CSV table of C-alpha atoms and ligand atoms in Angstrom, one decimal:
chain,number,residue,atom,x,y,z
D,1,MET,CA,-10.7,74.2,66.1
D,2,GLU,CA,-9.7,70.4,66.8
D,3,TYR,CA,-13.4,69.0,64.7
D,4,VAL,CA,-11.5,71.1,61.9
D,5,ILE,CA,-8.1,69.8,62.0
D,6,LEU,CA,-9.2,66.5,62.2
D,7,ALA,CA,-11.5,66.2,59.5
D,8,VAL,CA,-8.8,67.5,57.6
D,9,VAL,CA,-7.1,64.5,58.0
D,10,ILE,CA,-9.5,62.6,57.5
D,11,ALA,CA,-10.1,63.5,54.7
D,12,VAL,CA,-6.4,64.1,52.8
D,13,VAL,CA,-6.0,60.1,54.0
D,14,ALA,CA,-8.9,59.0,52.9
D,15,VAL,CA,-7.8,61.1,48.7
D,16,GLY,CA,-4.0,58.8,49.6
D,17,ALA,CA,-6.5,55.6,49.5
D,18,ILE,CA,-8.4,55.9,47.2
D,19,ALA,CA,-5.4,56.7,44.7
D,20,GLY,CA,-3.4,54.2,45.5
D,21,PHE,CA,-6.2,51.7,44.0
D,22,VAL,CA,-6.7,53.1,41.2
D,23,VAL,CA,-3.3,53.0,40.3
D,24,THR,CA,-3.0,49.0,41.9
D,25,GLY,CA,-6.1,48.6,39.6
D,26,LYS,CA,-4.6,50.2,36.6
D,27,ARG,CA,-1.6,47.5,36.9
D,28,ARG,CA,-3.4,44.4,37.7
D,29,LYS,CA,-4.8,45.8,34.1
D,30,GLN,CA,-1.8,45.3,31.9
D,31,LEU,CA,-0.5,41.8,33.0
D,32,PRO,CA,-0.3,39.5,30.5
D,33,PRO,CA,-3.2,37.3,30.9
D,34,PRO,CA,-2.2,33.8,33.3
D,35,THR,CA,-2.9,31.2,30.8
D,36,GLN,CA,-0.2,31.2,27.3
D,37,THR,CA,-1.4,30.5,23.6
D,38,PRO,CA,1.5,28.3,21.9
D,39,VAL,CA,3.0,30.2,18.0
D,40,VAL,CA,2.5,28.5,15.1
D,41,THR,CA,4.6,30.1,12.6
D,42,PRO,CA,3.6,30.3,9.4
D,43,PRO,CA,3.6,28.0,6.6
D,44,SER,CA,6.6,28.7,4.4
D,45,ALA,CA,9.5,28.8,8.3
D,46,GLN,CA,7.7,25.7,8.6
D,47,ALA,CA,8.5,24.8,5.5
D,48,GLU,CA,12.2,25.6,6.2
D,49,THR,CA,12.6,22.2,8.6
D,50,LYS,CA,11.2,20.2,7.0
D,51,ALA,CA,13.7,17.3,5.1
D,52,PRO,CA,13.2,17.5,1.0
D,53,PRO,CA,11.0,15.2,-0.5
D,54,LYS,CA,13.0,12.4,-2.1
D,55,VAL,CA,15.1,13.4,-5.6
D,56,ALA,CA,12.9,11.9,-8.3
D,57,GLU,CA,14.7,8.5,-9.5
D,58,GLU,CA,15.9,8.9,-13.4
D,59,GLY,CA,12.3,7.5,-16.1
D,60,ALA,CA,10.1,8.7,-12.7
D,61,ALA,CA,7.4,11.3,-13.9
D,62,PRO,CA,7.0,13.9,-11.3
D,63,PRO,CA,3.6,13.6,-9.3
D,64,THR,CA,1.0,16.1,-11.3
D,65,GLN,CA,-1.5,16.8,-8.4
D,66,ALA,CA,-0.9,18.3,-5.5
D,67,PRO,CA,-3.4,17.8,-2.5
D,68,ALA,CA,-6.6,18.8,-2.3
D,69,GLU,CA,-6.6,19.6,1.4
D,70,THR,CA,-4.4,20.5,4.3
D,71,ALA,CA,-2.4,17.9,7.2
D,72,THR,CA,-4.8,16.0,8.3
D,73,ALA,CA,-3.4,12.9,8.4
D,74,PRO,CA,-3.3,10.5,11.1
D,75,ALA,CA,-0.9,10.0,13.6
D,76,GLY,CA,2.0,7.7,13.1
D,77,ALA,CA,2.1,9.4,9.0
D,78,PRO,CA,5.3,11.1,8.5
D,79,ALA,CA,4.9,14.3,7.9
D,80,ALA,CA,2.7,15.0,9.9
D,81,GLU,CA,5.0,14.0,12.7
D,82,GLU,CA,6.6,16.5,11.5
D,83,THR,CA,4.6,19.8,11.3
D,84,ALA,CA,3.6,18.4,14.4
D,85,ALA,CA,6.7,18.7,16.4
D,86,ALA,CA,7.4,22.2,14.9
D,87,PRO,CA,5.2,24.0,16.5
D,88,ALA,CA,5.5,22.7,19.7
D,89,GLU,CA,9.2,23.7,19.8
D,90,ASP,CA,8.8,27.4,19.0
D,91,ALA,CA,6.1,28.3,21.4
D,92,THR,CA,9.3,27.2,24.2
D,93,ALA,CA,11.7,29.9,22.5
D,94,ALA,CA,8.8,32.7,22.0
D,95,PRO,CA,8.6,35.3,24.6
D,96,ALA,CA,5.3,35.9,26.2
D,97,GLU,CA,4.5,39.1,24.7
D,98,GLU,CA,4.8,37.8,21.4
D,99,LEU,CA,1.5,35.9,21.1
D,100,VAL,CA,-0.1,35.8,18.5
D,101,VAL,CA,-2.1,32.9,16.6
D,102,GLU,CA,-2.1,31.8,13.0
D,103,GLU,CA,-3.8,29.3,11.6
D,104,ALA,CA,-1.2,26.7,10.0
D,105,GLU,CA,-1.8,25.0,6.6
D,106,VAL,CA,0.9,23.4,6.1
D,107,ALA,CA,1.0,20.5,2.5
D,108,PRO,CA,2.8,17.2,3.6
D,109,ALA,CA,5.6,17.0,1.5
D,110,ILE,CA,4.5,14.7,-1.3
D,111,GLU,CA,7.5,12.0,-2.3
D,112,VAL,CA,8.2,10.8,-5.8
D,113,PRO,CA,8.0,7.1,-6.1
D,114,GLU,CA,10.6,5.1,-7.5
D,115,PRO,CA,9.8,4.0,-10.8
D,116,THR,CA,8.7,0.6,-12.1
D,117,ALA,CA,10.4,-0.6,-14.3
D,118,GLY,CA,12.8,-3.1,-12.8
D,119,ARG,CA,11.6,-3.3,-9.4
D,120,LEU,CA,11.1,-7.2,-9.5
D,121,VAL,CA,14.3,-7.1,-10.5
D,122,ARG,CA,16.2,-4.1,-7.3
D,123,LEU,CA,14.3,-6.5,-5.4
D,124,ARG,CA,14.9,-9.7,-7.2
D,125,SER,CA,16.5,-10.8,-3.2
D,126,ARG,CA,13.2,-10.9,-0.9
D,127,LEU,CA,12.9,-14.3,-2.7
D,128,SER,CA,15.9,-15.3,-1.3
D,129,ARG,CA,13.5,-18.1,0.7
D,130,SER,CA,11.8,-19.6,-2.7
D,131,GLN,CA,14.9,-19.4,-4.9
D,132,SER,CA,17.2,-21.3,-2.0
D,133,THR,CA,13.9,-24.0,-1.6
D,134,LEU,CA,12.4,-23.9,-5.2
D,135,GLY,CA,15.5,-22.8,-7.5
D,136,LYS,CA,18.7,-24.1,-6.5
D,137,GLY,CA,16.8,-27.6,-4.4
D,138,LEU,CA,16.4,-27.5,-8.7
D,139,LEU,CA,19.3,-27.4,-9.9
D,140,THR,CA,21.4,-29.3,-7.2
D,141,LEU,CA,19.0,-32.0,-7.8
D,142,LEU,CA,19.2,-31.8,-11.7
D,143,SER,CA,23.0,-31.4,-11.3
D,144,ARG,CA,23.3,-35.4,-10.1
D,145,ASP,CA,25.7,-37.6,-11.2
D,146,ARG,CA,22.9,-40.0,-11.8
D,147,LEU,CA,19.7,-38.8,-12.5
D,148,ASP,CA,17.0,-42.2,-11.4
D,149,GLU,CA,13.9,-42.6,-10.0
D,150,ASP,CA,14.7,-41.3,-6.5
D,151,THR,CA,16.2,-37.8,-8.0
D,152,TRP,CA,13.6,-37.5,-10.1
D,153,GLU,CA,10.7,-38.3,-7.3
D,154,GLU,CA,12.6,-36.1,-5.1
D,155,ILE,CA,12.8,-33.1,-8.1
D,156,GLU,CA,8.6,-33.4,-7.2
D,157,ASP,CA,8.5,-33.0,-4.2
D,158,THR,CA,10.2,-30.0,-4.2
D,159,LEU,CA,8.0,-28.5,-6.5
D,160,LEU,CA,5.4,-29.6,-4.1
D,161,THR,CA,6.3,-28.0,-1.2
D,162,SER,CA,6.2,-25.1,-2.9
D,163,ASP,CA,2.8,-24.9,-3.9
D,164,ILE,CA,3.1,-25.3,-7.1
D,165,GLY,CA,0.4,-28.0,-7.3
D,166,VAL,CA,-0.1,-31.2,-8.7
D,167,ALA,CA,-0.7,-30.9,-11.9
D,168,ALA,CA,2.0,-28.0,-12.9
D,169,THR,CA,4.2,-30.3,-10.6
D,170,GLN,CA,3.9,-33.4,-13.2
D,171,GLU,CA,3.9,-31.8,-16.2
D,172,LEU,CA,7.3,-29.5,-15.7
D,173,VAL,CA,8.7,-33.5,-14.6
D,174,ASP,CA,7.8,-35.0,-18.1
D,175,ASN,CA,9.2,-31.5,-19.6
D,176,LEU,CA,12.3,-31.8,-17.8
D,177,ARG,CA,13.2,-35.7,-18.4
D,178,THR,CA,12.5,-35.7,-21.7
D,179,ARG,CA,14.8,-32.6,-22.5
D,180,VAL,CA,17.2,-33.9,-20.4
D,181,LYS,CA,17.2,-37.4,-22.7
D,182,VAL,CA,17.7,-36.0,-25.0
D,183,LEU,CA,19.7,-33.2,-24.4
D,184,GLY,CA,22.2,-36.1,-23.4
D,185,THR,CA,25.4,-34.2,-22.1
D,186,ARG,CA,24.2,-32.0,-18.8
D,187,THR,CA,26.3,-28.7,-18.3
D,188,PRO,CA,24.9,-26.5,-15.7
D,189,ASP,CA,24.5,-23.7,-17.4
D,190,GLU,CA,22.4,-26.5,-20.5
D,191,LEU,CA,20.1,-27.0,-16.9
D,192,ARG,CA,19.5,-23.0,-16.0
D,193,GLY,CA,18.1,-23.2,-19.0
D,194,LEU,CA,16.4,-26.3,-19.4
D,195,LEU,CA,14.4,-25.1,-16.5
D,196,ARG,CA,14.2,-21.1,-16.6
D,197,GLU,CA,12.0,-22.4,-20.1
D,198,GLU,CA,10.2,-24.6,-18.5
D,199,LEU,CA,9.3,-22.7,-15.4
D,200,ILE,CA,8.7,-19.9,-17.8
D,201,THR,CA,6.4,-21.5,-20.0
D,202,LEU,CA,4.6,-22.8,-16.3
D,203,ILE,CA,4.0,-19.2,-15.5
D,204,GLY,CA,2.4,-18.4,-18.4
D,205,PRO,CA,5.0,-15.7,-20.3
D,206,ASP,CA,2.1,-14.3,-23.5
D,207,SER,CA,-0.7,-13.4,-20.1
D,208,ASP,CA,-1.7,-9.9,-20.2
D,209,ARG,CA,-0.5,-8.8,-16.6
D,210,THR,CA,-1.7,-4.8,-17.0
D,211,VAL,CA,-3.4,-3.0,-14.0
D,212,ARG,CA,-6.2,-1.8,-16.7
D,213,SER,CA,-5.8,2.0,-15.2
D,214,THR,CA,-5.7,3.7,-18.1
D,215,LYS,CA,-8.8,6.6,-18.1
D,216,HIS,CA,-11.4,6.6,-20.9
D,217,GLU,CA,-13.4,9.6,-22.9
D,218,GLU,CA,-15.8,8.8,-19.7
D,219,GLY,CA,-14.0,9.0,-16.8
D,220,PRO,CA,-10.9,7.3,-15.7
D,221,ALA,CA,-10.1,3.6,-14.8
D,222,VAL,CA,-11.8,1.8,-11.7
D,223,VAL,CA,-10.0,-0.2,-9.8
D,224,LEU,CA,-11.6,-2.8,-7.1
D,225,VAL,CA,-9.4,-4.5,-4.7
D,226,VAL,CA,-10.7,-7.5,-2.3
D,227,GLY,CA,-9.3,-10.2,-0.5
D,228,VAL,CA,-9.9,-11.7,2.8
D,229,ASN,CA,-8.0,-9.9,6.7
D,230,GLY,CA,-5.4,-8.5,6.3
D,231,VAL,CA,-3.7,-10.1,3.2
D,232,GLY,CA,-2.7,-6.7,2.4
D,233,LYS,CA,-5.2,-5.2,0.4
D,234,THR,CA,-4.9,-1.6,1.9
D,235,THR,CA,-1.8,-2.1,1.9
D,236,THR,CA,-1.3,-3.1,-1.7
D,237,THR,CA,-4.0,-0.3,-2.8
D,238,GLY,CA,-1.5,3.2,-1.5
D,239,LYS,CA,1.7,0.8,-2.8
D,240,LEU,CA,-0.3,0.9,-6.2
D,241,ALA,CA,-1.2,4.6,-5.7
D,242,ARG,CA,2.4,5.4,-6.0
D,243,VAL,CA,2.9,3.2,-9.2
D,244,LEU,CA,0.4,4.9,-10.7
D,245,VAL,CA,1.9,8.4,-10.1
D,246,ALA,CA,5.6,7.0,-10.9
D,247,ASP,CA,4.6,6.5,-14.0
D,248,GLY,CA,2.7,9.7,-14.7
D,249,ARG,CA,-1.2,8.9,-13.3
D,250,ARG,CA,-3.5,11.2,-11.9
D,251,VAL,CA,-4.8,8.3,-9.2
D,252,VAL,CA,-8.3,8.9,-6.7
D,253,LEU,CA,-8.3,7.0,-3.6
D,254,GLY,CA,-11.6,4.7,-2.3
D,255,ALA,CA,-12.0,4.0,1.5
D,256,ALA,CA,-14.8,1.5,1.4
D,257,ASP,CA,-12.7,-0.2,4.5
D,258,THR,CA,-15.9,1.2,6.4
D,259,PHE,CA,-15.4,-1.7,9.0
D,260,ARG,CA,-12.3,-0.7,10.7
D,261,ALA,CA,-11.9,2.3,10.4
D,262,ALA,CA,-8.1,2.7,11.2
D,263,ALA,CA,-7.6,1.2,7.4
D,264,ALA,CA,-9.5,4.5,6.1
D,265,ASP,CA,-6.7,6.9,8.6
D,266,GLN,CA,-3.9,4.3,6.6
D,267,LEU,CA,-4.9,5.2,2.9
D,268,GLN,CA,-4.9,8.4,3.6
D,269,THR,CA,-1.8,8.6,4.5
D,270,TRP,CA,-0.7,6.9,1.6
D,271,GLY,CA,-2.3,9.4,-1.2
D,272,GLU,CA,-0.9,12.3,1.0
D,273,ARG,CA,2.5,11.0,0.6
D,274,VAL,CA,1.7,11.2,-3.2
D,275,GLY,CA,-0.8,13.6,-3.5
D,276,ALA,CA,-3.6,11.5,-3.5
D,277,HIS,CA,-6.8,12.4,-2.2
D,278,THR,CA,-8.5,10.1,-0.7
D,279,VAL,CA,-12.6,10.1,-0.7
D,280,ARG,CA,-14.0,8.6,3.0
D,281,GLY,CA,-16.6,7.9,4.6
D,282,PRO,CA,-18.4,7.7,8.3
D,283,GLU,CA,-17.3,4.6,9.8
D,284,GLY,CA,-19.3,1.4,9.4
D,285,GLY,CA,-21.3,3.5,6.9
D,286,ASP,CA,-22.2,1.7,3.4
D,287,PRO,CA,-18.9,0.7,1.6
D,288,ALA,CA,-20.6,1.0,-1.6
D,289,SER,CA,-21.7,4.3,-1.5
D,290,VAL,CA,-18.1,5.1,-0.4
D,291,ALA,CA,-17.2,2.9,-3.2
D,292,PHE,CA,-19.6,5.3,-5.6
D,293,ASP,CA,-18.5,8.6,-4.5
D,294,ALA,CA,-15.1,7.8,-4.8
D,295,VAL,CA,-15.9,7.2,-7.9
D,296,LYS,CA,-18.0,9.9,-8.7
D,297,GLU,CA,-15.3,12.4,-7.1
D,298,GLY,CA,-12.8,10.8,-9.8
D,299,ILE,CA,-14.9,11.9,-13.0
D,300,ALA,CA,-15.4,15.2,-11.1
D,301,GLU,CA,-11.4,15.6,-11.0
D,302,GLY,CA,-10.7,14.4,-14.3
D,303,VAL,CA,-8.2,12.0,-13.0
D,304,ASP,CA,-6.7,8.6,-14.9
D,305,THR,CA,-8.4,6.0,-12.3
D,306,VAL,CA,-9.8,5.7,-8.7
D,307,LEU,CA,-8.5,2.9,-6.9
D,308,VAL,CA,-10.9,1.8,-4.0
D,309,ASP,CA,-9.6,-0.4,-1.3
D,310,THR,CA,-12.7,-2.8,0.5
D,311,ALA,CA,-13.1,-3.9,3.6
D,312,GLY,CA,-11.2,-7.3,4.5
D,313,ARG,CA,-13.9,-10.3,4.6
D,314,LEU,CA,-13.8,-13.6,5.1
D,315,HIS,CA,-15.0,-16.2,1.8
D,316,THR,CA,-17.4,-17.9,4.2
D,317,LYS,CA,-19.4,-15.1,5.6
D,318,THR,CA,-21.7,-14.9,3.1
D,319,GLY,CA,-23.5,-11.6,3.7
D,320,LEU,CA,-20.5,-10.4,3.7
D,321,MET,CA,-20.0,-11.5,0.7
D,322,ASP,CA,-23.1,-10.2,-0.7
D,323,GLU,CA,-22.0,-6.7,0.6
D,324,LEU,CA,-18.8,-7.8,-2.6
D,325,GLY,CA,-21.2,-7.7,-5.0
D,326,LYS,CA,-23.5,-4.6,-3.9
D,327,VAL,CA,-19.5,-2.1,-3.7
D,328,LYS,CA,-19.5,-3.7,-7.5
D,329,ARG,CA,-23.3,-3.0,-8.9
D,330,VAL,CA,-23.2,0.4,-7.2
D,331,VAL,CA,-19.5,1.9,-9.1
D,332,GLU,CA,-21.0,0.1,-12.2
D,333,LYS,CA,-23.7,2.4,-12.5
D,334,HIS,CA,-21.0,5.0,-13.1
D,335,GLY,CA,-19.6,2.7,-15.6
D,336,PRO,CA,-17.8,-0.2,-15.9
D,337,VAL,CA,-15.2,-1.0,-13.7
D,338,ASP,CA,-11.6,-2.5,-15.0
D,339,GLU,CA,-10.4,-4.4,-11.9
D,340,VAL,CA,-11.1,-5.9,-9.5
D,341,LEU,CA,-8.1,-7.1,-7.9
D,342,LEU,CA,-8.0,-9.6,-5.3
D,343,VAL,CA,-5.3,-9.8,-2.9
D,344,LEU,CA,-3.7,-13.2,-2.1
D,345,ASP,CA,-1.1,-13.8,0.9
D,346,ALA,CA,1.4,-15.7,-0.5
D,347,THR,CA,2.2,-17.1,3.3
D,348,THR,CA,-1.0,-18.7,3.5
D,349,GLY,CA,-0.7,-21.6,0.8
D,350,GLN,CA,-3.7,-23.8,-0.2
D,351,ASN,CA,-6.4,-22.3,1.5
D,352,GLY,CA,-6.0,-18.7,-0.9
D,353,LEU,CA,-7.2,-21.4,-3.2
D,354,VAL,CA,-10.2,-21.5,-1.6
D,355,GLN,CA,-10.5,-17.8,-0.9
D,356,ALA,CA,-9.3,-16.9,-4.5
D,357,ARG,CA,-12.8,-19.6,-5.5
D,358,VAL,CA,-14.9,-17.9,-3.5
D,359,PHE,CA,-14.1,-14.7,-4.5
D,360,ALA,CA,-14.0,-15.3,-7.9
D,361,GLU,CA,-17.6,-16.2,-8.1
D,362,VAL,CA,-18.8,-13.3,-6.3
D,363,VAL,CA,-17.1,-10.4,-8.3
D,364,ASP,CA,-15.2,-10.8,-11.2
D,365,ILE,CA,-11.7,-11.5,-10.8
D,366,THR,CA,-9.1,-10.1,-13.4
D,367,GLY,CA,-5.8,-9.7,-11.6
D,368,ILE,CA,-4.5,-11.9,-8.4
D,369,VAL,CA,-2.0,-9.4,-6.1
D,370,LEU,CA,-0.1,-12.2,-4.8
D,371,THR,CA,1.7,-10.9,-1.4
D,372,LYS,CA,4.1,-11.4,1.5
D,373,LEU,CA,6.8,-13.9,-1.6
D,374,ASP,CA,9.3,-12.0,1.1
D,375,GLY,CA,7.8,-14.6,4.0
D,376,THR,CA,7.5,-17.3,2.3
D,377,ALA,CA,9.3,-20.7,0.7
D,378,LYS,CA,6.2,-20.9,-1.6
D,379,GLY,CA,7.0,-18.4,-4.1
D,380,GLY,CA,5.7,-21.7,-6.8
D,381,ILE,CA,1.9,-20.5,-5.7
D,382,VAL,CA,2.0,-18.3,-8.6
D,383,VAL,CA,1.2,-21.2,-11.1
D,384,SER,CA,-1.3,-22.6,-8.3
D,385,VAL,CA,-3.3,-19.6,-7.8
D,386,GLN,CA,-3.3,-18.8,-12.1
D,387,ARG,CA,-4.6,-22.2,-12.5
D,388,GLU,CA,-7.1,-22.3,-10.3
D,389,LEU,CA,-8.2,-19.2,-11.1
D,390,GLY,CA,-7.5,-18.5,-15.2
D,391,VAL,CA,-6.3,-15.3,-13.9
D,392,PRO,CA,-3.3,-13.7,-14.1
D,393,VAL,CA,-1.1,-12.3,-11.5
D,394,LYS,CA,-0.3,-8.7,-12.0
D,395,LEU,CA,1.8,-7.4,-9.1
D,396,ILE,CA,3.6,-9.1,-5.8
D,397,GLY,CA,4.3,-7.4,-3.1
D,398,LEU,CA,8.3,-7.8,-2.3
D,399,GLY,CA,8.0,-5.9,1.3
D,400,GLU,CA,6.8,-3.3,4.4
D,401,GLY,CA,8.5,-0.3,1.9
D,402,ALA,CA,6.4,2.0,-0.5
D,403,ASP,CA,7.8,0.7,-3.5
D,404,ASP,CA,8.7,-3.0,-2.3
D,405,LEU,CA,5.0,-3.6,-5.1
D,406,ALA,CA,6.2,-4.7,-8.3
D,407,PRO,CA,4.8,-6.0,-11.8
D,408,PHE,CA,5.2,-9.0,-12.4
D,409,GLU,CA,7.1,-10.2,-15.0
D,410,PRO,CA,7.5,-14.3,-15.3
D,411,GLY,CA,10.8,-13.7,-17.2
D,412,ALA,CA,12.2,-11.9,-14.1
D,413,PHE,CA,10.8,-14.1,-11.5
D,414,VAL,CA,12.1,-17.0,-12.4
D,415,ASP,CA,15.7,-15.5,-12.5
D,416,ALA,CA,15.1,-14.7,-9.0
D,417,LEU,CA,14.4,-18.0,-8.6
D,418,LEU,CA,17.4,-20.2,-10.0
D,419,GLY,CA,19.6,-17.3,-8.3
N,1,GTP,N1,6.2,-8.2,5.1
N,1,GTP,C1,5.1,-7.7,3.8
N,1,GTP,N2,4.8,-7.3,4.2
N,1,GTP,C2,3.0,-6.9,4.2
N,1,GTP,C3,3.4,-7.3,3.2
N,1,GTP,N3,2.6,-6.7,2.1
N,1,GTP,C4,1.2,-5.7,3.2
N,1,GTP,N4,2.0,-6.6,4.5
N,1,GTP,C5,1.9,-6.4,6.0
N,1,GTP,O1,0.7,-7.2,6.2
N,1,GTP,C6,0.4,-6.9,7.1
N,1,GTP,C7,-1.0,-6.5,6.8
N,1,GTP,O2,-1.4,-5.3,5.9
N,1,GTP,P1,-2.7,-3.9,5.6
N,1,GTP,O3,-3.0,-4.1,4.4
N,1,GTP,O4,-3.6,-4.2,6.6
N,1,GTP,O5,-4.4,-5.5,5.3
N,1,GTP,P2,-5.6,-5.5,5.0
N,1,GTP,O6,-6.2,-7.0,3.7
N,1,GTP,O7,-6.2,-4.0,4.2
N,1,GTP,O8,-6.0,-6.0,5.9
N,1,GTP,P3,-7.2,-5.3,6.7
N,1,GTP,O9,-8.1,-4.6,6.2
N,1,GTP,O10,-7.6,-5.8,8.4
N,1,GTP,O11,-7.9,-6.6,5.6
N,1,GTP,C8,1.1,-5.6,7.5
N,1,GTP,O12,1.6,-5.0,7.9
N,1,GTP,C9,1.6,-4.9,6.5
N,1,GTP,O13,2.3,-3.9,6.1
N,1,GTP,C10,4.0,-7.6,1.7
N,1,GTP,O14,4.3,-7.7,0.2
N,1,GTP,N5,4.9,-8.1,1.9
């Protein structure tokens, strides 16, 4: 009998233990997973958190092209920062049970660049350094009671320090001396008028300064951007894309600066801001091949203009200069290159002229972009560089802002110098 009771007790304890184990196991299976997956809000919700695009100014054409890809802008790009911040905030707010992962496809905000007409007039204050040295300096000297030899020498020195060049200085001073003598009287307005006319004549009011960016029947216009390191090629290419988009053109960018990885990221960010696609290659890859592919895409997409940014190269390095020649020749397999823009840093003065000479030998330069004119008193370089190359200055850079690149207009430039 005792054995029977013992057997029953053991059986009851065993059944109880098995039941308890099963219940615990079930509870464990119901626990949420230990690692949390962040919630990514759908694109529509994120779009509401973005700052609205800038309002178009009168006369500005709306961007015509939507970006071909989802946001891939590098860190630092304004649009990328906003989209990265949004999911992080949502992740902390969402309850753990509702974790859902959805793929985010966020298009970067497309900006509407400022219209290009009258940019130089708007940015005239950026030329203040050249204005006080060249413009105001000359007007003060010319307004002296007596215009003796010493004063004319001072006028010459002022022109020379502004990098106008020796021959142009002589020409300007000779013409001014003659006209002042003939004029007899010298009111401030008359002097300003004389100086304005002479400076505009030196700069060349009749040169064709349009950037050839109009599509042909066979395909897009191709613009090659070249120059030494750090002069502002990538920035200029990005700003030029904005200028063209503002003027109603559709643009493809070619990141043929495969030497500096950040340059392609930088260019792509510029492009995304105005809805222009950037064709890139592998880091250290063949720049000619990237340039070729960019033009190929431009033809396939039927865009107006393909802008190709090239790597900075010292004019003294023969191998690199040969490479540049190759980039141009390879692109020309699609058709002629419409424009080769040489970017020169205005603050480098005479050294810029030496660079210009060598680049012109390797690729036919069709236009000059003078950057950083906001940081120098040597606005006269406009004259000397044109004379050196026999090629017009087409664009000038007047700051680091996105719309600080202005089409060059001699009249507006001289007015800005004279204040
Ligand atoms: N103040 C001022 N800065 C400018 C202007 N244009 C370009 N920069 C600045 O110059 C620096 C160099 O510009 P990048 O466009 O990177 O020069 P890059 O020629 O492409 O350089 P590499 O590819 O290294 O040869 C940047 O900090 C630009 O913001 C301008 O007109 N004014």
